[in-house]
Structure formats: structure tokens, C-alpha cells
Coordinates of C-alpha atoms in Angstrom, one line a residue:
M12 CA -39.6 111.2 -96.4
V13 CA -36.0 110.5 -98.0
A14 CA -34.5 112.1 -95.2
N15 CA -36.0 109.9 -93.2
V16 CA -34.7 106.7 -95.2
L17 CA -31.5 108.1 -94.7
L18 CA -31.9 108.5 -91.4
L19 CA -32.4 104.7 -90.9
I20 CA -29.4 103.8 -93.1
A21 CA -27.6 105.5 -91.0
G22 CA -29.3 103.9 -87.8
I23 CA -28.5 100.5 -89.2
W24 CA -24.6 101.2 -90.1
F25 CA -23.8 102.6 -87.1
L26 CA -25.7 99.9 -84.7
G27 CA -24.1 97.4 -87.0
G28 CA -21.0 98.4 -86.5
L29 CA -21.0 98.7 -83.1
V30 CA -21.8 95.1 -83.0
P31 CA -18.5 93.7 -84.4
V32 CA -16.1 95.7 -82.6
T33 CA -17.8 95.5 -79.3
H34 CA -17.3 91.0 -80.0
Y35 CA -13.9 91.8 -81.1
F36 CA -12.3 93.3 -77.9
S37 CA -15.1 92.2 -75.6
P38 CA -15.0 92.2 -72.2
R39 CA -12.7 94.9 -72.4
I40 CA -15.6 97.5 -74.2
G41 CA -18.7 95.4 -73.5
F42 CA -20.8 92.9 -76.4
A43 CA -23.3 91.8 -73.9
P44 CA -24.1 95.2 -72.6
L45 CA -24.6 96.6 -76.0
L46 CA -27.2 93.8 -76.3
M47 CA -29.2 93.8 -73.4
L48 CA -30.0 97.5 -74.0
L49 CA -30.4 96.9 -77.6
G50 CA -33.2 94.4 -76.5
M51 CA -34.4 97.3 -73.9
C52 CA -34.6 99.5 -76.7
V53 CA -36.7 97.5 -79.0
T54 CA -39.4 96.6 -76.1
F55 CA -39.6 100.3 -75.2
T56 CA -40.1 101.5 -78.6
Q57 CA -42.3 98.5 -80.0
A58 CA -44.8 98.3 -77.3
Q59 CA -44.9 102.4 -76.1
L60 CA -44.2 104.2 -78.9
G61 CA -44.8 102.5 -82.0
L62 CA -42.1 104.6 -84.4
Y63 CA -43.0 104.0 -87.7
I64 CA -42.1 105.8 -91.5
D65 CA -44.1 105.9 -94.3
L66 CA -43.2 105.5 -97.4
S67 CA -46.6 105.6 -99.2
P68 CA -49.7 105.5 -98.5
D69 CA -49.5 101.8 -98.8
I70 CA -46.2 101.1 -97.4
T71 CA -44.7 101.6 -93.8
I72 CA -41.9 100.6 -91.7
F73 CA -41.2 100.1 -88.4
Y74 CA -38.1 101.7 -86.8
S75 CA -38.1 99.2 -83.7
S76 CA -38.0 96.2 -86.1
N77 CA -36.6 97.3 -89.0
V78 CA -33.2 98.6 -87.2
L79 CA -32.8 97.9 -83.6
V80 CA -34.3 93.4 -84.6
P81 CA -31.7 93.6 -87.9
V82 CA -28.9 94.1 -85.4
I83 CA -29.7 92.4 -82.5
L84 CA -30.4 89.2 -85.4
F85 CA -26.5 89.8 -86.2
S86 CA -25.4 90.1 -82.8
V87 CA -27.3 86.5 -82.3
L88 CA -25.4 85.2 -85.2
V89 CA -22.4 86.4 -84.5
V90 CA -22.4 84.7 -81.2
Y91 CA -23.6 81.5 -82.1
V92 CA -20.7 81.0 -85.3
A93 CA -17.6 82.6 -83.4
N94 CA -18.8 81.6 -79.6
G95 CA -21.6 78.5 -80.0
A96 CA -25.0 77.1 -79.3
V97 CA -24.7 77.7 -75.0
A98 CA -23.0 81.2 -75.2
A99 CA -25.8 82.4 -77.9
R100 CA -28.4 80.6 -76.4
A101 CA -27.4 82.2 -73.2
I102 CA -27.4 85.9 -75.4
I103 CA -31.5 85.2 -76.6
F104 CA -32.3 84.4 -73.0
G105 CA -31.1 87.4 -71.7
I106 CA -32.3 89.2 -74.0
L107 CA -35.3 88.2 -73.2
G108 CA -35.6 88.8 -69.8
V109 CA -34.1 92.7 -70.1
S110 CA -37.4 93.2 -72.6
L111 CA -40.1 91.3 -70.3
L112 CA -38.4 93.7 -67.3
V113 CA -38.4 96.3 -68.9
L114 CA -42.3 95.8 -70.2
V115 CA -42.8 94.7 -66.8
M116 CA -41.1 98.3 -66.0
I117 CA -43.7 100.1 -68.2
I118 CA -46.6 98.9 -66.5
V119 CA -45.5 99.6 -62.4
Y120 CA -45.1 103.0 -64.0
R121 CA -48.5 103.5 -65.8
W122 CA -50.5 102.2 -62.9
H123 CA -48.4 104.6 -60.8
L124 CA -48.9 107.3 -62.6
S125 CA -52.6 106.4 -63.1
L126 CA -53.0 106.2 -59.1
P127 CA -54.4 109.3 -56.4
G128 CA -51.7 110.9 -56.1
G129 CA -49.2 109.9 -59.2
G130 CA -47.1 112.1 -61.5
S131 CA -44.2 113.8 -62.7
T132 CA -42.0 117.0 -63.2
T133 CA -41.0 115.9 -66.4
G134 CA -44.1 115.6 -68.3
L135 CA -43.7 111.6 -68.0
S136 CA -46.9 111.5 -67.3
S137 CA -48.5 112.3 -69.9
F138 CA -45.8 110.7 -72.3
L139 CA -46.5 107.8 -70.4
Q140 CA -50.7 107.6 -71.1
I141 CA -50.4 109.0 -74.8
S142 CA -52.3 105.1 -75.7
T143 CA -53.0 102.7 -73.3
L144 CA -50.8 100.0 -73.6
N145 CA -51.9 97.3 -76.4
L146 CA -50.9 94.0 -74.9
R147 CA -51.9 92.1 -78.3
V148 CA -49.2 93.8 -80.0
T149 CA -46.6 93.6 -77.4
A150 CA -47.2 89.7 -77.0
A151 CA -47.1 89.5 -80.8
S152 CA -44.1 91.4 -81.0
L153 CA -41.5 89.7 -77.7
I154 CA -43.0 86.0 -79.4
A155 CA -42.4 87.1 -82.6
F156 CA -38.6 88.6 -81.5
F157 CA -38.3 85.4 -79.6
A158 CA -38.9 83.1 -82.4
D159 CA -36.5 85.0 -85.2
M160 CA -33.6 84.7 -83.1
F161 CA -33.7 81.2 -83.2
V162 CA -34.7 81.1 -86.6
I163 CA -31.4 82.9 -87.8
A164 CA -29.0 80.6 -85.8
I165 CA -31.2 77.5 -87.3
F166 CA -31.1 78.7 -91.0
Y167 CA -27.4 79.7 -91.1
Q168 CA -26.7 76.0 -89.8
G169 CA -28.8 73.9 -92.1
T170 CA -27.9 75.8 -95.2
R171 CA -24.2 74.9 -94.2
N172 CA -25.5 71.6 -93.9
L173 CA -27.4 71.2 -96.6
Y174 CA -25.6 73.3 -98.9
P175 CA -21.7 74.0 -98.2
H176 CA -21.0 74.6 -101.7
I177 CA -22.9 78.1 -101.4
P178 CA -19.9 80.7 -99.7
E179 CA -20.6 81.5 -96.5
A180 CA -20.8 85.2 -97.2
V181 CA -24.2 84.3 -99.3
V182 CA -25.6 82.1 -96.2
V183 CA -24.9 84.7 -93.2
G184 CA -27.4 87.0 -96.0
L185 CA -29.5 84.6 -97.0
A186 CA -29.9 83.9 -92.5
L187 CA -30.9 87.4 -92.2
L188 CA -33.5 87.5 -94.3
A189 CA -35.1 84.4 -93.6
S190 CA -34.8 85.7 -89.9
L191 CA -36.3 89.2 -90.6
W192 CA -39.2 87.8 -92.9
T193 CA -40.4 85.3 -90.4
D194 CA -40.3 88.1 -87.7
A195 CA -42.6 90.4 -90.0
V196 CA -44.6 87.7 -91.2
L197 CA -45.1 86.0 -87.4
F198 CA -45.9 89.8 -85.6
G199 CA -48.1 90.2 -88.1
L200 CA -50.5 87.1 -87.5
L201 CA -50.2 87.7 -84.0
S202 CA -51.5 91.2 -83.5
D203 CA -53.1 92.4 -87.2
L204 CA -54.7 89.1 -88.4
G205 CA -58.4 89.6 -89.2
T206 CA -57.6 93.6 -88.7
A207 CA -57.1 96.2 -91.5
N208 CA -53.8 96.2 -90.1
F209 CA -52.6 92.9 -91.2
A210 CA -52.7 94.0 -95.1
R211 CA -51.7 97.6 -94.7
Y212 CA -48.7 97.2 -92.8
L213 CA -47.5 93.4 -93.8
P214 CA -46.0 94.7 -97.3
G215 CA -44.4 97.3 -95.8
D216 CA -43.0 95.5 -93.3
L217 CA -42.1 92.7 -95.2
M218 CA -40.1 95.5 -97.6
G219 CA -38.2 97.4 -95.2
K220 CA -37.0 93.9 -93.2
T221 CA -35.7 93.2 -97.2
F222 CA -33.8 96.5 -96.9
S223 CA -32.4 96.6 -93.4
A224 CA -30.7 93.5 -94.8
L225 CA -29.2 94.3 -97.8
V226 CA -27.7 97.3 -95.7
L227 CA -26.6 95.4 -92.7
W228 CA -25.6 92.4 -95.1
P229 CA -21.8 93.7 -96.1
F230 CA -21.4 93.7 -91.7
A231 CA -22.1 90.8 -90.9
A232 CA -20.3 88.8 -94.1
L233 CA -17.1 90.8 -93.5
Y234 CA -17.2 89.8 -89.7
I235 CA -18.6 86.5 -90.1
V236 CA -16.6 85.5 -92.7
R237 CA -13.1 87.4 -92.1
I238 CA -12.7 88.6 -88.9
A239 CA -13.8 86.6 -86.2
P240 CA -12.3 83.3 -87.8
R241 CA -9.0 84.7 -86.5
M242 CA -10.0 84.8 -82.6
P243 CA -8.7 82.3 -80.3
H244 CA -11.6 80.7 -79.6
Y245 CA -13.5 80.2 -82.7
V246 CA -15.6 78.0 -82.8
G247 CA -17.5 78.3 -86.8
G248 CA -20.1 76.0 -88.6
Q249 CA -18.1 72.8 -89.2
H250 CA -19.8 69.4 -88.4
R251 CA -22.7 71.1 -86.6
R252 CA -26.2 70.0 -85.7
T253 CA -29.0 72.1 -87.8
F254 CA -30.6 72.5 -84.4
D255 CA -28.4 72.4 -81.8
I256 CA -29.2 76.2 -80.5
L257 CA -32.5 74.3 -79.8
L258 CA -31.5 70.1 -78.9
G259 CA -28.3 71.2 -77.5
S260 CA -29.1 72.9 -74.6
I261 CA -29.6 69.9 -71.9
E262 CA -27.0 68.2 -73.8
S263 CA -24.6 70.3 -74.2
I264 CA -24.9 71.8 -70.3
R265 CA -25.2 68.0 -68.6
L266 CA -21.7 67.7 -70.9
A267 CA -20.3 71.4 -69.6
L268 CA -20.8 70.5 -65.9
S269 CA -19.4 67.2 -66.4
R270 CA -16.2 68.3 -67.9
A271 CA -16.5 71.2 -65.5
E272 CA -16.2 68.5 -62.5
A273 CA -13.9 66.2 -64.2
A274 CA -12.0 69.5 -64.2
L275 CA -12.5 70.4 -61.1
E276 CA -11.5 66.9 -59.6
N277 CA -8.6 66.4 -62.1
S278 CA -7.3 70.1 -60.7
E279 CA -8.0 69.2 -57.0
T280 CA -5.7 66.2 -57.4
A281 CA -3.1 68.0 -58.8
R282 CA -3.0 70.6 -56.4
R283 CA -3.1 67.6 -53.1
N284 CA -0.1 65.8 -55.5
Q285 CA 2.0 68.8 -56.1
A286 CA 1.5 69.9 -52.4
E287 CA 2.4 66.5 -51.5
Y288 CA 5.8 66.6 -53.9
L289 CA 6.3 69.8 -52.4
S290 CA 6.0 68.7 -49.0
Q291 CA 8.5 66.0 -49.8
I292 CA 11.1 67.8 -51.4
M293 CA 11.0 70.4 -48.4
E294 CA 11.1 67.5 -45.8
N295 CA 14.4 65.7 -47.4
T296 CA 15.7 68.1 -48.7
S297 CA 19.2 68.9 -47.3
E298 CA 19.1 72.6 -48.2
G299 CA 17.9 75.2 -46.6
L300 CA 15.2 77.2 -48.4
W301 CA 13.6 80.8 -47.2
L302 CA 11.4 83.2 -48.6
C303 CA 11.6 86.9 -47.0
A304 CA 9.9 90.0 -48.2
P305 CA 12.2 92.7 -50.3
D306 CA 12.4 95.0 -47.4
Q307 CA 12.5 92.9 -44.2
T308 CA 15.8 90.1 -43.1
Q309 CA 13.0 88.5 -41.1
A310 CA 12.0 85.2 -43.1
F311 CA 8.4 84.4 -43.3
F312 CA 9.3 80.8 -44.5
V313 CA 11.8 78.1 -43.9
N314 CA 12.0 74.8 -44.4
P315 CA 13.0 71.9 -42.0
A316 CA 17.0 71.4 -43.4
Y317 CA 16.8 75.4 -42.7
E318 CA 16.1 74.7 -38.9
R319 CA 18.8 71.4 -38.4
I320 CA 21.2 73.6 -40.4
W321 CA 20.6 76.9 -37.6
G322 CA 19.5 74.6 -34.6
R323 CA 16.3 76.9 -34.4
S324 CA 12.6 76.5 -34.8
A325 CA 10.7 77.8 -37.8
A326 CA 8.8 79.5 -35.2
E327 CA 11.4 81.3 -33.6
F328 CA 12.6 83.3 -37.1
Y329 CA 8.6 83.8 -38.0
A330 CA 8.5 85.3 -34.1
D331 CA 11.7 87.3 -34.0
E332 CA 12.9 89.6 -36.8
N333 CA 16.5 89.7 -35.3
A334 CA 17.0 85.9 -34.9
F335 CA 18.5 86.3 -38.2
I336 CA 21.0 88.7 -37.4
H337 CA 21.6 87.8 -33.3
S338 CA 22.2 84.3 -35.1
L339 CA 25.4 85.8 -37.3
H340 CA 28.9 85.3 -35.9
P341 CA 30.0 88.6 -34.7
E342 CA 33.5 88.9 -37.3
D343 CA 30.7 87.8 -40.0
R344 CA 28.0 90.1 -39.0
D345 CA 29.0 93.4 -40.9
R346 CA 30.1 92.0 -44.0
V347 CA 26.7 90.0 -44.2
Q348 CA 24.5 93.0 -43.3
A349 CA 26.5 95.3 -45.6
V350 CA 25.5 92.6 -48.5
L351 CA 21.5 92.5 -47.5
P352 CA 20.5 95.7 -49.1
L353 CA 21.6 94.5 -52.3
K354 CA 19.2 91.1 -52.2
T355 CA 16.2 93.4 -54.1
S356 CA 18.7 94.4 -57.3
H357 CA 21.3 91.6 -57.6
E358 CA 21.8 88.0 -56.8
Y359 CA 24.2 87.4 -53.9
D360 CA 26.2 84.7 -53.0
I361 CA 28.3 84.6 -49.8
E362 CA 29.7 82.1 -46.6
Y363 CA 29.7 83.0 -43.6
R364 CA 29.5 81.5 -39.7
I365 CA 26.8 81.7 -37.4
L366 CA 26.0 80.8 -34.1
R367 CA 23.5 78.1 -33.0
P368 CA 22.0 78.2 -29.6
D369 CA 23.7 75.6 -28.3
G370 CA 27.5 77.3 -29.3
S371 CA 28.8 75.5 -32.0
I372 CA 30.0 77.1 -34.3
R373 CA 29.0 76.5 -38.1
W374 CA 30.0 77.6 -41.4
V375 CA 27.0 78.7 -44.4
R376 CA 26.6 79.4 -48.1
D377 CA 23.5 81.4 -48.3
R378 CA 22.6 82.3 -52.3
S379 CA 19.9 84.5 -52.8
F380 CA 17.7 85.7 -55.9
P381 CA 14.8 88.2 -56.7
I382 CA 11.8 87.3 -57.5
Y383 CA 9.6 89.2 -60.4
N384 CA 5.6 90.1 -60.3
E385 CA 4.1 90.5 -64.0
Q386 CA 4.7 94.0 -63.7
G387 CA 8.7 93.5 -63.0
G388 CA 8.7 94.7 -59.2
V389 CA 10.6 92.8 -56.9
Y390 CA 7.6 90.6 -54.6
R391 CA 9.4 87.9 -53.1
I392 CA 13.2 87.1 -52.1
A393 CA 14.1 83.9 -52.6
G394 CA 17.2 82.0 -50.9
I395 CA 19.2 78.7 -50.5
C396 CA 21.4 78.0 -47.7
E397 CA 23.2 74.9 -47.4
D398 CA 25.9 74.0 -44.5
V399 CA 29.8 73.9 -45.3
T400 CA 31.4 73.2 -42.4
E401 CA 32.6 70.3 -43.6
R402 CA 33.9 71.4 -46.4
K403 CA 35.5 74.6 -45.1
E404 CA 37.4 72.3 -42.2
I405 CA 39.0 70.1 -45.4
E406 CA 39.8 73.4 -47.2
Q407 CA 41.5 75.1 -43.9
H408 CA 42.9 70.9 -43.4
Q409 CA 44.3 71.4 -47.2
I410 CA 46.0 74.7 -46.5
D411 CA 47.3 73.2 -43.3
L412 CA 49.2 70.7 -44.9
E413 CA 50.6 73.1 -47.3
L414 CA 52.2 75.3 -44.7
E415 CA 53.4 72.0 -42.9
R416 CA 54.8 71.1 -46.5
R417 CA 56.7 74.6 -47.3
K418 CA 57.9 74.4 -43.6
F419 CA 59.1 71.4 -44.0
N420 CA 60.6 71.7 -47.4
L421 CA 62.2 74.9 -45.9
L422 CA 63.6 73.7 -42.8
R423 CA 65.0 70.6 -45.2
D424 CA 66.4 73.4 -47.4
F425 CA 68.1 75.1 -44.6
I426 CA 69.7 72.4 -43.0
S427 CA 71.0 71.4 -46.0
E428 CA 72.9 75.2 -46.8
A429 CA 73.8 75.6 -43.3
S430 CA 75.2 72.1 -42.7
H431 CA 77.7 73.3 -46.1
D432 CA 77.9 76.4 -45.2
L433 CA 78.6 74.9 -41.8
K434 CA 81.4 72.4 -43.0
S435 CA 83.7 75.1 -44.6
P436 CA 84.9 76.2 -40.8
L437 CA 84.6 73.4 -39.3
T438 CA 87.0 71.8 -41.2
A439 CA 89.3 74.7 -40.8
I440 CA 88.9 74.1 -37.1
N441 CA 89.9 70.3 -37.3
L442 CA 92.7 71.4 -39.4
K443 CA 94.0 74.1 -36.7
I444 CA 93.4 72.2 -33.9
Y445 CA 96.0 69.4 -36.4
Q446 CA 98.6 71.4 -36.7
L447 CA 98.9 73.3 -33.0
N448 CA 99.4 69.1 -32.1
R449 CA 102.7 69.5 -34.1
L450 CA 104.0 73.1 -33.9
D451 CA 106.3 73.7 -30.2
D452 CA 106.9 77.4 -31.7
P453 CA 105.3 79.4 -29.1
V454 CA 104.5 82.1 -32.0
R455 CA 103.4 80.2 -34.1
R456 CA 101.0 78.0 -31.9
K457 CA 99.7 81.9 -30.6
S458 CA 99.2 82.1 -34.6
Q459 CA 96.9 79.5 -35.4
L460 CA 95.2 79.6 -32.4
D461 CA 93.6 83.1 -33.1
E462 CA 92.9 81.7 -36.6
L463 CA 90.7 79.2 -34.4
Q464 CA 89.0 82.4 -32.4
Q465 CA 88.1 83.9 -36.2
L466 CA 86.7 80.7 -37.2
S467 CA 85.2 79.7 -33.8
N468 CA 83.7 83.7 -34.1
R469 CA 82.1 83.2 -37.6
M470 CA 80.8 80.0 -37.0
N471 CA 79.2 81.8 -34.1
D472 CA 78.4 84.8 -36.5
M473 CA 77.0 81.8 -38.9
I474 CA 74.4 80.2 -35.6
D475 CA 73.0 83.6 -34.2
D476 CA 72.0 84.5 -37.6
L477 CA 70.5 81.2 -38.5
F478 CA 68.7 81.0 -34.8
M479 CA 67.9 85.0 -36.4
L480 CA 66.4 83.9 -39.3
S481 CA 64.7 80.9 -37.8
R482 CA 63.1 83.2 -35.4
L483 CA 61.5 85.7 -37.9
E484 CA 59.9 82.9 -40.2
N485 CA 58.5 81.2 -37.7
L486 CA 57.0 84.4 -35.8
D487 CA 53.7 86.3 -36.8
F488 CA 54.4 89.3 -35.2
T489 CA 56.7 90.7 -32.4
E490 CA 56.2 93.6 -29.9
R491 CA 56.6 96.9 -31.7
S492 CA 56.1 100.8 -30.6
A493 CA 56.8 104.0 -32.4
L494 CA 60.0 104.8 -33.6
N495 CA 62.1 107.9 -35.2
V496 CA 63.6 106.2 -38.5
D497 CA 65.8 109.6 -38.4
D498 CA 67.1 109.1 -34.9
L499 CA 67.6 105.0 -35.4
I500 CA 70.2 106.1 -38.0
E501 CA 71.8 108.5 -36.5
D502 CA 72.6 105.8 -33.6
I503 CA 73.9 103.5 -35.8
F504 CA 76.2 105.8 -37.2
K505 CA 77.4 106.6 -34.0
A506 CA 78.2 102.6 -33.9
L507 CA 79.7 102.3 -37.1
K508 CA 81.7 105.7 -36.9
P509 CA 85.0 104.0 -36.1
L510 CA 84.8 101.4 -39.0
V511 CA 84.3 104.9 -41.6
D512 CA 87.0 106.9 -40.2
D513 CA 89.2 103.9 -40.6
K514 CA 88.2 103.8 -44.0
H515 CA 88.3 107.4 -44.5
L516 CA 85.1 107.5 -46.2
N517 CA 82.5 110.5 -46.5
V518 CA 79.0 109.7 -45.3
E519 CA 76.3 111.8 -45.8
M520 CA 72.8 111.9 -44.3
D521 CA 70.0 113.8 -45.6
F522 CA 67.3 113.1 -43.4
N523 CA 63.5 114.5 -44.7
G524 CA 63.4 117.5 -41.6
K525 CA 60.0 116.0 -40.4
E526 CA 59.8 112.9 -38.0
A527 CA 59.4 109.9 -40.3
M528 CA 57.6 107.7 -37.6
I529 CA 57.1 104.2 -38.5
E530 CA 55.4 101.4 -36.0
A531 CA 58.5 98.7 -35.6
N532 CA 60.5 96.5 -33.2
R533 CA 63.3 98.4 -32.6
D534 CA 65.8 95.5 -32.0
D535 CA 65.0 93.7 -35.2
M536 CA 65.0 97.3 -37.2
R537 CA 68.2 98.3 -35.6
R538 CA 69.8 94.8 -37.2
A539 CA 68.4 95.7 -40.3
L540 CA 69.2 98.7 -41.4
I541 CA 72.7 98.2 -39.2
N542 CA 73.4 95.2 -41.9
L543 CA 72.4 98.0 -44.6
I544 CA 74.5 100.6 -43.4
Q545 CA 77.8 98.3 -42.5
N546 CA 77.5 96.2 -45.7
A547 CA 78.0 99.7 -48.0
I548 CA 80.9 100.9 -45.8
L549 CA 82.6 97.5 -45.9
Y550 CA 81.9 97.3 -49.8
T551 CA 83.1 100.7 -50.6
P552 CA 87.0 101.0 -51.1
D553 CA 88.8 103.6 -49.4
G554 CA 88.1 107.4 -49.8
G555 CA 84.4 106.3 -51.4
N556 CA 81.2 107.9 -50.4
V557 CA 77.8 106.1 -48.6
S558 CA 74.7 108.5 -48.4
I559 CA 71.7 107.9 -46.3
Q560 CA 68.5 109.6 -47.2
T561 CA 65.2 109.9 -45.7
R562 CA 61.9 110.6 -46.9
L563 CA 58.4 110.8 -45.7
N564 CA 55.4 110.1 -47.9
D565 CA 51.7 110.3 -47.5
D566 CA 51.4 106.8 -46.6
D567 CA 55.0 105.5 -45.9
V568 CA 58.4 105.8 -44.7
V569 CA 61.7 106.0 -48.0
I570 CA 65.0 105.2 -46.3
K571 CA 67.7 105.0 -49.4
I572 CA 71.0 103.9 -48.4
M573 CA 74.0 104.4 -51.3
D574 CA 77.5 104.0 -52.2
T575 CA 80.6 103.9 -54.2
G576 CA 81.2 100.1 -53.7
I577 CA 82.2 97.4 -56.1
G578 CA 78.3 97.5 -56.8
I579 CA 76.7 93.6 -57.8
A580 CA 76.6 92.3 -61.5
Q581 CA 73.1 92.8 -63.0
E582 CA 72.9 88.4 -63.1
N583 CA 73.1 88.4 -59.5
L584 CA 70.6 91.2 -58.6
S585 CA 67.7 88.8 -58.3
Q586 CA 69.6 86.3 -55.6
V587 CA 71.6 89.0 -53.2
F588 CA 68.2 87.9 -51.0
N589 CA 68.7 84.2 -51.0
R590 CA 70.1 82.5 -47.7
F591 CA 73.7 81.6 -48.1
F592 CA 74.2 83.5 -51.6
R593 CA 77.3 85.7 -51.4
A594 CA 77.9 87.2 -55.2
S595 CA 81.9 86.4 -56.1
N596 CA 83.3 89.6 -55.6
A597 CA 81.7 89.9 -52.4
R598 CA 83.0 86.8 -51.4
S599 CA 86.8 88.1 -52.2
T600 CA 86.1 91.4 -50.9
R601 CA 84.5 90.3 -47.2
P602 CA 85.8 86.4 -47.1
N603 CA 84.2 86.0 -43.7
G604 CA 80.4 86.8 -44.4
S605 CA 77.4 84.1 -43.7
G606 CA 75.8 85.0 -46.5
L607 CA 72.6 85.3 -44.5
G608 CA 72.1 89.0 -43.9
L609 CA 70.4 90.4 -46.5
A610 CA 68.0 87.2 -45.6
I611 CA 67.3 88.4 -42.6
V612 CA 67.0 92.1 -43.7
K613 CA 64.4 91.2 -46.0
K614 CA 62.7 89.5 -44.0
I615 CA 62.5 91.8 -41.1
I616 CA 60.9 94.4 -43.7
E617 CA 58.5 92.5 -44.2
S618 CA 57.2 90.9 -41.6
H619 CA 57.1 94.9 -40.4
A620 CA 54.6 95.3 -44.1
G621 CA 57.2 96.9 -45.8
H622 CA 59.6 95.9 -49.3
I623 CA 63.1 96.3 -50.1
E624 CA 64.7 96.4 -53.3
V625 CA 67.7 96.9 -55.0
Q626 CA 69.4 98.6 -58.0
S627 CA 73.3 98.3 -58.6
V628 CA 76.2 98.8 -61.3
L629 CA 79.5 96.7 -61.3
G630 CA 82.3 98.8 -60.4
Q631 CA 80.3 102.2 -59.5
G632 CA 77.9 101.4 -56.5
T633 CA 74.6 100.1 -55.1
T634 CA 71.7 101.4 -53.7
F635 CA 69.3 99.7 -51.6
T636 CA 65.6 101.4 -51.1
V637 CA 63.5 100.5 -47.8
R638 CA 59.7 101.3 -48.1
L639 CA 57.8 100.5 -44.5
P640 CA 54.4 102.2 -43.5
S641 CA 53.9 105.2 -41.7
A642 CA 52.7 105.9 -38.4
D643 CA 51.7 109.7 -38.7

């Protein structure tokens, strides 16, 4: 007997523990399926098995009504308190429906087994035919079961309303006792009244129900009072009618339907409004909007502004997966296609040109960004496209204006500097002419004529240099061909050898040993190098040294022209490539120079994507280093 009582307590605790766990984690675990299963067990055990435990000759406890029924009542009370009357009613009627279904199935199985040919390979026939089904007991069980599920909710709410000072944990225990006593008394009246079993079973049933309520009470009180109120949609027992589980059904359903209808209508209205607002935004925005899949360049949505910018209909983009690529300007196509693979992981912002079907070219700014789903994956690419042609034209116009302004300033400075340097020989020429008019001596007249010729030659050289510099500054590209630098330097040296011999200079040429090839205009490059080599010769005193060196590096050809001449002061090094600049020691050494030679040299070198630099020590010599891209 002790073992049976302990097993009874274990059953109550096990099933009683399942109720709060499944309710708290429902629907992930399944609170409702548990209740349906328990309802089936109640019907099957009570109607067919009649399992009981005799505690004494006068006290009998039925397993179904003392284990399964208290747990189900606990479940109903949990739903009523935590989720409200509507949910509790749904649970009650669901349990009743399952119970009736099980009862019907038991009856049908009995009919099958009672007819000729019916049987069971597992002994089910003898199991179902142990005793004849007692319809009075079965009906009493279902009625009492159905009634006490309503009683527990009504008793709980009524006690809370009439005696609010009683702790809720106590009310929970009293509600369990009241509903279980109702079950015992109502079942005894309906099934055993007028028989010897009424007096035999009722005291034991009441005692068993009290025992079950006391065992289950801690579970129920702890969950309903402490845990359930923390749930998001907890209802509670405050400000509710005592009989709302009975009287509030129709009204609650009507109100729920009315609210649902109103909510659906409001939702539909809001949806229509949002759709209308979105349509108006799409129609009136000037920016093109597009959407595409992460692994495609073909858009599955474009707005009207996008169609206007590209001059194509949305149907063309939807039908042709290459419509976007074919619309790109050929010069920008590779650049744009190189960016497209980045759209799934990065935002991009790029400007490019498109060709419209009418042949016009438009500049667009295209920005894209990935759209992520709940799992963090990219499932859409959205983009905003705007026509920036007018802005590009304004920017280009501003650039052109700035270039024109710089050219104007350059021309103004050029004219100012040139006119200043041209006035000196003109003044000297006019003076010589005046003197010629007053001279009768043929020897002196010839001397004056020779000086006039020199001044004329100087002016002619200066004008040639001016035209050369002007041509270089206004010409973007000259015809070029492969040129051997070493051969060009040897050719220049041959032309200048008489000047070298006249000054008794020691000239050393150190070539790389490999062909130093460049892409250049031969005439321009010859002029630049002859200017540098000639300066080295002219500004080096008699008997000095001039060294010309070429080296072929990985990417460029390096030319160095070194002398042991007069040198350049450090404060003048930054100005040597300026137009008309001549250092004071250069003017005394070579008074007839134009001051344009090094400016021309620098312009020629830079027009060939090269670079020139100078190093010098006053009185010791100068080194010019030229770097030009190699043609190899």
C-alpha cells in the first residue's frame, strides 16, 4: 500500500511538473497537445479500466480522478489566469471533445470485436471485453469532469473578487480543493447514488482529492503567483467578473470578432494608403530606383524616373538580362563591370556614362547597398540612380574656364616678360643705327654693322625660342618614334666638337652598354639635350671637364650631364627653369643668352612624361639629371 501511495505522489508530481514547463515554453513544446492527451487518458482510464487503490477496507482512491483530473484542473486554472477566459474555454471544450471522441472509439472497437470475424492479434479483444461498458458511470465521469473545469475558474475568480485580502497562493489551493470536491460529490451523486458504492467510494474519493490537491498545491501556487506574471501577455485575475468564463463567451467572441474585423479593415486601409503613398513617391521622385538579386545585374524592379533617365522602358530591363550592360558607354563599361561584383558585400558609389537609344550620352551617378534578411544574408540589392549630366557639364565648363584663365595669365606674363627682354636689343639696334648715320669712316661703319648683325641674330634666336616655347605649351602631343639616346648624344657631340676643341675641354661619355631606347620626338629631344650639353661646354672654363652618362634602369633611362663649370648659387637653383631667368654669373659669362633655354628643356622633358632636376655648387660645377620612360 505504501508503494502505491508513493507511486501516486510521483505521478502527480511528474504530470504536475509538465504543466508549467509546457505552458511556459508553448508552442515550442506543446501545452495544448499535453492537455488533449491527458483528457484521453482520463476517459480511457475512468470508463474502461476503473483503476483504483484501496487504502483500507473503507477507503478507495481512483487513479484517474486523483492524478489525471487534478493535473488537468491545474492546467485549466493556469490558462484562465495567465491567458484569459477565452483561451480557458477553448481548452475546456477541446478536452471535452477529445474525451467524447475516445469514448466513441472505445464503443466502436467493442462493436467490431463483438461481431463475427472480429479479433485482435495482441489480445485487445479480451482487454476491451473485460466488462460491459457502464454508461451511467461514463456519463457521470464526463459530466463531473466538464463541470469541475468551470468550477475551478469560477471559484478562483469569485474568491479573488469577494476576498481580495486573501493571498493568491491560498486562493489557488482553495480553488483546487473546491473543484476536486465538486468532482467527487457530483460523480458520486450521478454514478452511485442509490447503490452501496455511494457510501463506500465517496469518503475515500473526497480524501483522495484532498490529498491530491495538497500534493499539487505548491506547483500551482508557485507557477501562477511567481512565474506566469512575467510572461508577455499575462492577463491576471484583477478586475474580472466572477462568471466571465461562462457568461462572457458570446460577448467575448462578438467583441473579438468585431475587433478583428476592425483591425483587418484598418490594416487593409493602411495597406492601401501605403501603396498609394509609395506609388506617388515612385512617380514623382527624380531619382531612379532599382532592385535586383545579389547574383544578377538584371533588375526586377525600376521606377518611372529610372526609365526616364535611361530612355528605356521597364519591360526592356525585365526582358533582357544584358540591357544594363549594353547601355553602358564603351569607355566606361569595363570600369563599371569591375565594381559590380562588390555590390553583395559593400556599398558602391560610381559615376559613368550611358548610351540612350536615341544616341544621346548621359552621365549618371549610381549608388547601391545590400539589403539583409533576418539571418544576416544578402537577399536584395537596392540602388539609387540620378542624372548628373548637367552637373558634369558645369564642372567641365568650370575646368575649361580655369584652363582659359591660366592660359590668359600665362600669355600675359609671357608677353610682359618677352617684351621686356626684346626691348634691350631693340634699343641697342636703334642706337647703332643712329651712330651709323653719323659715321663716315668705313672701318667703324663695318664694326657697327657687325654689332647690328649680332643683335639681330640674338633677337631672331629669342623669337625662335619664344615660338618654340609657345608651341610646346599649346601642343598636347607630337609624333614620336623609337629613339636610341646614346646615338643621339654622339650625334650632338660631333656637332659641338669644334667648340669643345676650341676650349680644350676633356669630355667623357659613359654609356650603359645596352641600348637606351625611348619613345620621343627626335627634333624636340635633340634640342633639349643639345641645350644641356652646350650649356655645360659654354659655362665650363678652358681645360675643364664635361661628363655625359646614360644608364638603363628597370622602367626608365637616366641621362646625367656633369661639368666643372661656374656652378649655380643655391638660392637660384629653384628658378633656373623659369622663363627669362639668368643667374648673375651666367650673364657675365654668356651675355647674349635668351634665358629661355632651360624653360624649353623642362617643357620638352615633361611633355615626354619625364623629369629633370639640377644639383650645383657655386664655382665647382653643375649636374643635370634627366629621367625618361624606357621604350623596352
